[in-house]
DNA sequence: TTAAGGTCTATACTTGGGTATAAACTCAAG
DNA sequence: CTTGAGTTTATACCCAAGTATAGACCTTAA
C-alpha cells in the first residue's frame, strides 16, 4: 500500500459520502482510484478527497455528474476541450444567475406570507394564494414546454 | 358544462404544462377538477389555472409536490394545520437562505474560473481545482450523512 | 482460529417528477 | 357518417443520483 494511500472507508469518512456513491462516481468516470491492493481493494489519496469534495460542491451548485465530469476531465492543453468547458461555464453562470433571482423572489414571497400568518389568526391567511400567484403570472411562463405532442 | 368551465386542453395551454402532469397533480391530491362532463371529461375553471401556476412557481422555488400539497390544503380555520404550514414555511425559508448563500458563492467561483480561462490559454487553467476546492473545504461538510450503515 | 467488520461485484430498488404508449371512447367538422 | 383531434384509463418507462441487498472474499484483533 503506497505511502499516503488509503482505502475506501477513509475516503468516505473524509468526504461524507457513501462507498456506493464513490463507486458510482467511478463507474461514471469522475473518479479513478489511485491504485488497487493485491487483493483488489481500491486505493485513494489526498487528491481523491479533493475530487470528491469538488464533486459535492459542484452538485450543490446545480451541476449534474455528467457536467462535473467535463469540468474534471478538461485537459488544459486541449484547446477544443477547454472551449467546451467555457461553454459549460457560461451556461451554468447564466442559469445560476436566473436561479438566484428566482429564489430571492420566492424568499420575499414566503417571507411576507409568513408574516401574514403571524398576524391575525384568521382572515389574513386565505389570501396566501392570491399573495403568490400574481408573482407567478408576472414571471413569464418559463416552464412552458412545447405542447401539441400527439 | 358550467359557465366559465373548460376542459383539459385549455388548462394546459393556459399554464404551459402537459395533460399528464395535470393528471399527476390530481392523483397526488394537489388539484381537483371542478367537475366532470356527463361523459367523464374533467372540467376546470380560472381557479384551477391559478392553482397550477402556483404549483409551478412553488416548484421552481424548491418545494416538492408533497409540500405544495400542504400549502394548498391548509385550512385556515384549522389552528393545527396552520401551525404545520408555518413550520413548513420556516423550514423552507431557512433552506432557501442557505441555498442563496451557497449559490452566490459558487457563482463567484465560476466567475473567476471563467475569467482565468479567458486569460493566458495555458498555465492558468490547471489551477481550477485548487481554485474551487478550498471553498468547498471551508463550507462545513453539509452533505455528511450518517455512515456506518451495515 | 474464529468472528466482526470492511470491501468486492452485481443486480434491484427508490424517489421525484414527469413522459410515452396503448386501447377505448367522444366530439366536431365536413 | 366518417375522420381526426381531444380525452380517458392504465401501464410502462425515463432520468439523476443514489440506496439496498446478496453473496463472496479479505483483514484484523481477541
XYZ file of C-alpha atoms (C1' of nucleotides) in Angstrom:
360
model
C 0.000 0.000 0.000
C 1.747 3.106 -1.315
C 2.618 5.792 1.245
C -0.215 8.245 1.753
C -2.711 5.899 0.149
C -5.795 4.695 1.970
C -8.835 2.590 1.397
C -12.491 3.289 0.724
C -13.570 3.866 4.283
C -11.143 6.681 4.900
C -12.251 8.413 1.749
C -15.942 8.190 2.564
C -15.355 9.444 6.097
C -13.250 12.339 4.897
C -15.919 13.409 2.427
C -19.189 12.398 3.985
C -20.343 10.240 1.108
C -21.266 6.589 0.910
C -18.974 3.977 -0.575
C -21.654 3.207 -3.117
C -21.697 6.795 -4.235
C -17.920 6.703 -4.651
C -18.135 3.587 -6.791
C -20.918 5.239 -8.768
C -18.661 8.220 -9.483
C -16.048 5.790 -10.656
C -18.445 3.973 -12.980
C -19.479 7.324 -14.422
C -15.861 8.277 -15.000
C -15.494 11.041 -12.421
C -13.061 9.431 -10.041
C -10.426 6.786 -10.567
C -8.765 5.097 -7.577
C -5.033 5.822 -7.488
C -4.497 2.066 -7.422
C -5.621 -1.254 -6.052
C -4.211 -3.553 -3.386
C -3.047 -7.000 -4.417
C -6.482 -8.263 -3.423
C -8.350 -5.690 -5.452
C -9.231 -3.092 -2.811
C -9.409 0.417 -4.195
C -6.751 2.864 -3.023
C -7.152 6.628 -2.769
C -5.069 9.593 -1.722
C -5.467 13.248 -0.757
C -6.275 14.232 -4.320
C -9.192 11.804 -4.280
C -10.580 13.628 -1.264
C -10.264 16.911 -3.129
C -12.009 15.469 -6.137
C -14.948 14.089 -4.175
C -15.345 17.371 -2.321
C -15.298 19.197 -5.598
C -17.971 16.877 -6.941
C -20.226 17.545 -3.970
C -19.719 21.285 -4.134
C -20.392 21.395 -7.839
C -23.513 19.295 -7.319
C -24.828 21.694 -4.717
C -24.334 24.414 -7.289
C -26.521 22.701 -9.818
C -24.089 20.775 -11.946
C -25.063 17.216 -12.759
C -22.482 14.446 -12.640
C -22.151 14.344 -16.398
C -21.224 18.024 -16.400
C -18.862 17.668 -13.485
C -17.078 15.008 -15.465
C -16.419 17.601 -18.157
C -15.112 20.013 -15.537
C -12.844 17.373 -14.036
C -11.575 15.959 -17.272
C -10.826 19.088 -19.221
C -7.303 18.853 -20.480
C -5.845 22.333 -20.448
C -3.573 21.585 -23.351
C -6.566 20.699 -25.457
C -7.882 23.906 -26.982
C -11.037 22.133 -28.044
C -11.830 20.635 -24.639
C -11.179 23.978 -22.991
C -13.681 25.579 -25.275
C -16.312 23.041 -24.246
C -15.649 23.869 -20.635
C -16.045 27.573 -21.272
C -19.393 26.926 -22.901
C -20.449 24.857 -19.930
C -19.329 27.526 -17.501
C -21.146 30.269 -19.356
C -24.310 28.222 -19.493
C -24.118 27.429 -15.808
C -23.380 31.012 -14.869
C -26.462 32.097 -16.723
C -28.791 29.568 -15.128
C -27.183 30.182 -11.756
C -27.976 33.854 -12.051
C -31.557 33.192 -13.096
C -31.925 30.762 -10.248
C -30.645 33.310 -7.765
C -33.150 35.901 -8.898
C -35.956 33.387 -8.761
C -35.058 32.109 -5.324
C -34.687 35.620 -3.982
C -38.143 36.401 -5.331
C -39.681 33.382 -3.698
C -37.867 34.127 -0.481
C -39.531 37.517 -0.380
C -42.916 35.969 -1.079
C -42.524 33.325 1.600
C -41.358 35.948 3.990
C -44.396 38.120 3.602
C -46.597 35.058 3.660
C -45.017 34.005 6.923
C -45.578 37.487 8.309
C -49.220 37.393 7.284
C -49.558 34.050 9.053
C -48.253 35.576 12.226
C -50.787 38.383 12.322
C -54.467 37.827 12.991
C -55.028 34.109 13.149
C -57.917 34.262 10.785
C -58.941 36.006 7.615
C -55.422 37.042 6.626
C -54.107 33.636 5.706
C -56.545 32.663 2.960
C -55.104 35.438 0.863
C -51.957 33.448 0.559
C -52.702 32.030 -2.812
C -53.545 35.492 -4.095
C -50.367 36.724 -2.492
C -48.252 34.349 -4.510
C -49.996 33.787 -7.755
C -49.658 37.305 -9.130
C -45.915 36.893 -8.843
C -46.141 33.735 -10.870
C -48.235 35.342 -13.511
C -45.716 38.142 -13.850
C -42.711 35.932 -14.342
C -43.061 34.737 -17.905
C -44.171 31.147 -18.451
C -40.777 29.558 -18.054
C -41.976 26.052 -17.516
C -43.716 26.283 -20.836
C -42.691 23.372 -22.962
C -43.885 22.813 -26.494
C -47.158 21.002 -26.237
C -49.080 19.509 -29.112
C -47.344 16.251 -28.616
C -49.807 13.842 -30.181
C -70.745 22.397 -18.946
C -70.983 25.026 -16.233
C -70.362 28.650 -17.260
C -66.683 29.564 -17.116
C -65.646 25.941 -17.033
C -63.347 24.461 -19.630
C -61.612 21.208 -20.443
C -58.105 19.865 -20.099
C -56.615 21.417 -23.177
C -57.431 24.957 -22.158
C -55.911 24.436 -18.768
C -52.683 23.009 -20.123
C -52.337 25.816 -22.645
C -53.008 28.466 -20.033
C -50.337 27.054 -17.754
C -47.738 25.522 -20.042
C -47.924 22.057 -18.543
C -48.785 18.704 -20.066
C -52.117 16.993 -19.522
C -50.254 14.115 -17.972
C -48.702 16.410 -15.438
C -52.123 17.788 -14.581
C -53.495 14.314 -14.021
C -50.418 13.531 -11.944
C -51.134 16.523 -9.711
C -54.649 15.242 -9.316
C -53.503 11.753 -8.363
C -51.189 13.275 -5.791
C -54.017 15.337 -4.355
C -52.912 18.814 -5.414
C -55.617 19.657 -7.894
C -59.208 18.505 -8.185
C -61.217 19.249 -11.338
C -64.185 21.480 -10.576
C -66.385 18.824 -12.164
C -66.782 16.320 -14.956
C -68.891 16.320 -18.094
C -71.571 13.677 -18.473
C -69.042 11.638 -20.403
C -66.324 11.932 -17.790
C -64.173 14.751 -19.189
C -62.515 16.798 -16.472
C -63.663 20.378 -16.087
C -61.588 23.254 -14.780
C -62.011 26.972 -14.153
C -59.931 30.077 -13.510
C -59.049 28.926 -10.012
C -57.540 25.756 -11.491
C -55.250 27.918 -13.608
C -54.170 29.805 -10.505
C -53.530 26.589 -8.683
C -51.389 25.079 -11.424
C -49.390 28.282 -11.727
C -48.883 28.307 -8.019
C -47.654 24.718 -8.179
C -45.109 25.581 -10.863
C -43.874 28.654 -9.036
C -43.548 26.800 -5.763
C -41.664 24.022 -7.554
C -39.195 26.449 -9.032
C -38.609 27.675 -5.519
C -37.642 24.287 -4.240
C -40.863 22.917 -2.814
C -41.656 19.352 -3.756
C -45.193 18.355 -4.710
C -45.839 16.761 -1.344
C -45.027 20.060 0.353
C -47.042 22.083 -2.101
C -49.983 19.892 -1.212
C -49.647 21.048 2.390
C -49.503 24.659 1.243
C -52.576 24.239 -0.928
C -54.604 22.261 1.533
C -54.057 24.244 4.669
C -57.422 25.067 6.137
C -57.198 28.470 7.741
C -59.811 27.634 10.293
C -57.741 24.720 11.473
C -55.274 26.043 14.020
C -53.318 22.812 13.833
C -52.996 22.745 10.053
C -51.944 26.388 10.054
C -49.214 25.582 12.508
C -47.912 22.868 10.187
C -47.771 25.370 7.385
C -45.829 27.843 9.482
C -43.310 25.136 10.289
C -43.008 24.310 6.606
C -42.557 27.959 5.698
C -39.898 28.493 8.335
C -38.031 25.426 7.225
C -38.186 26.460 3.596
C -37.117 29.999 4.362
C -34.093 28.675 6.162
C -33.001 26.316 3.412
C -33.782 28.943 0.810
C -31.453 31.352 2.556
C -28.692 28.778 2.850
C -29.158 27.875 -0.772
C -28.879 31.511 -1.829
C -25.600 31.929 0.005
C -24.241 28.731 -1.467
C -25.243 29.576 -4.997
C -23.849 33.059 -4.719
C -20.587 31.549 -3.535
C -20.440 29.157 -6.449
C -21.361 31.910 -8.838
C -18.340 33.870 -7.675
C -16.112 30.829 -8.048
C -17.374 30.043 -11.528
C -16.968 33.627 -12.479
C -13.318 33.817 -11.533
C -12.741 30.429 -13.096
C -14.259 31.689 -16.306
C -12.061 34.763 -16.157
C -8.978 32.632 -15.640
C -9.988 30.564 -18.644
C -10.092 33.688 -20.712
C -6.614 34.846 -19.803
C -3.464 33.096 -20.939
C -4.527 29.963 -22.720
C -2.149 27.856 -20.757
C -0.823 27.502 -17.229
C -3.646 29.452 -15.582
C -6.412 26.927 -16.060
C -4.986 23.882 -14.272
C -5.298 25.731 -11.003
C -9.021 25.475 -11.328
C -9.484 22.580 -8.996
C -7.349 24.353 -6.414
C -9.378 27.455 -7.032
C -12.586 25.728 -6.113
C -11.726 23.119 -3.572
C -10.628 25.461 -0.769
C -14.102 26.959 -0.888
C -15.589 23.528 -0.522
C -13.368 22.655 2.374
C -14.398 25.809 4.175
C -18.100 25.199 3.942
C -18.738 22.585 6.601
C -19.428 19.022 5.466
C -23.102 19.544 4.753
C -23.559 16.509 2.625
C -22.347 14.416 5.518
C -24.861 11.714 6.181
C -24.538 9.156 8.958
C -22.474 6.347 7.571
C -21.880 3.057 9.284
C -24.841 1.590 7.607
C -24.025 -2.107 7.688
C -8.871 -19.737 14.549
C -12.780 -17.651 14.507
C -15.859 -13.717 14.481
C -16.711 -8.997 13.204
C -16.350 -5.789 10.087
C -14.521 -3.957 5.562
C -14.633 -4.473 0.620
C -15.742 -6.504 -3.720
C -19.189 -7.272 -7.758
C -23.726 -7.390 -9.463
C -28.416 -6.539 -9.537
C -32.583 -4.431 -7.964
C -34.994 -0.883 -5.916
C -36.001 4.111 -4.548
C -37.630 8.986 -5.223
C -39.389 12.974 -7.687
C -41.466 14.446 -11.464
C -42.607 13.549 -15.043
C -43.108 11.324 -20.379
C -44.650 7.543 -23.687
C -47.787 4.405 -25.304
C -51.945 1.698 -25.917
C -56.700 0.996 -26.371
C -61.129 2.779 -25.803
C -64.355 6.446 -26.108
C -66.118 11.171 -27.508
C -66.676 15.288 -30.052
C -66.967 18.409 -34.036
C -66.493 19.473 -38.924
C -67.093 18.239 -43.469
C -71.242 9.022 -41.168
C -66.658 9.162 -41.276
C -62.354 11.094 -39.924
C -59.196 13.427 -36.934
C -58.459 15.661 -32.724
C -59.285 15.522 -27.779
C -59.885 12.850 -23.651
C -59.980 8.854 -20.666
C -57.726 4.983 -18.065
C -53.836 2.086 -17.220
C -49.327 0.635 -17.530
C -44.653 1.216 -18.600
C -40.762 3.746 -18.972
C -37.273 7.770 -18.291
C -33.634 10.372 -15.712
C -30.473 11.646 -11.936
C -28.357 10.181 -8.180
C -28.231 7.423 -5.391
C -29.557 3.262 -1.630
C -30.379 -1.697 -0.548
C -29.270 -6.299 -0.734
C -26.913 -10.642 -1.713
C -23.110 -13.497 -1.757
C -18.217 -13.830 -1.946
C -13.906 -12.623 -0.337
C -10.401 -10.198 2.785
C -8.399 -8.358 7.173
C -7.700 -7.795 11.914
C -7.989 -8.371 16.806
C -9.198 -11.384 20.542
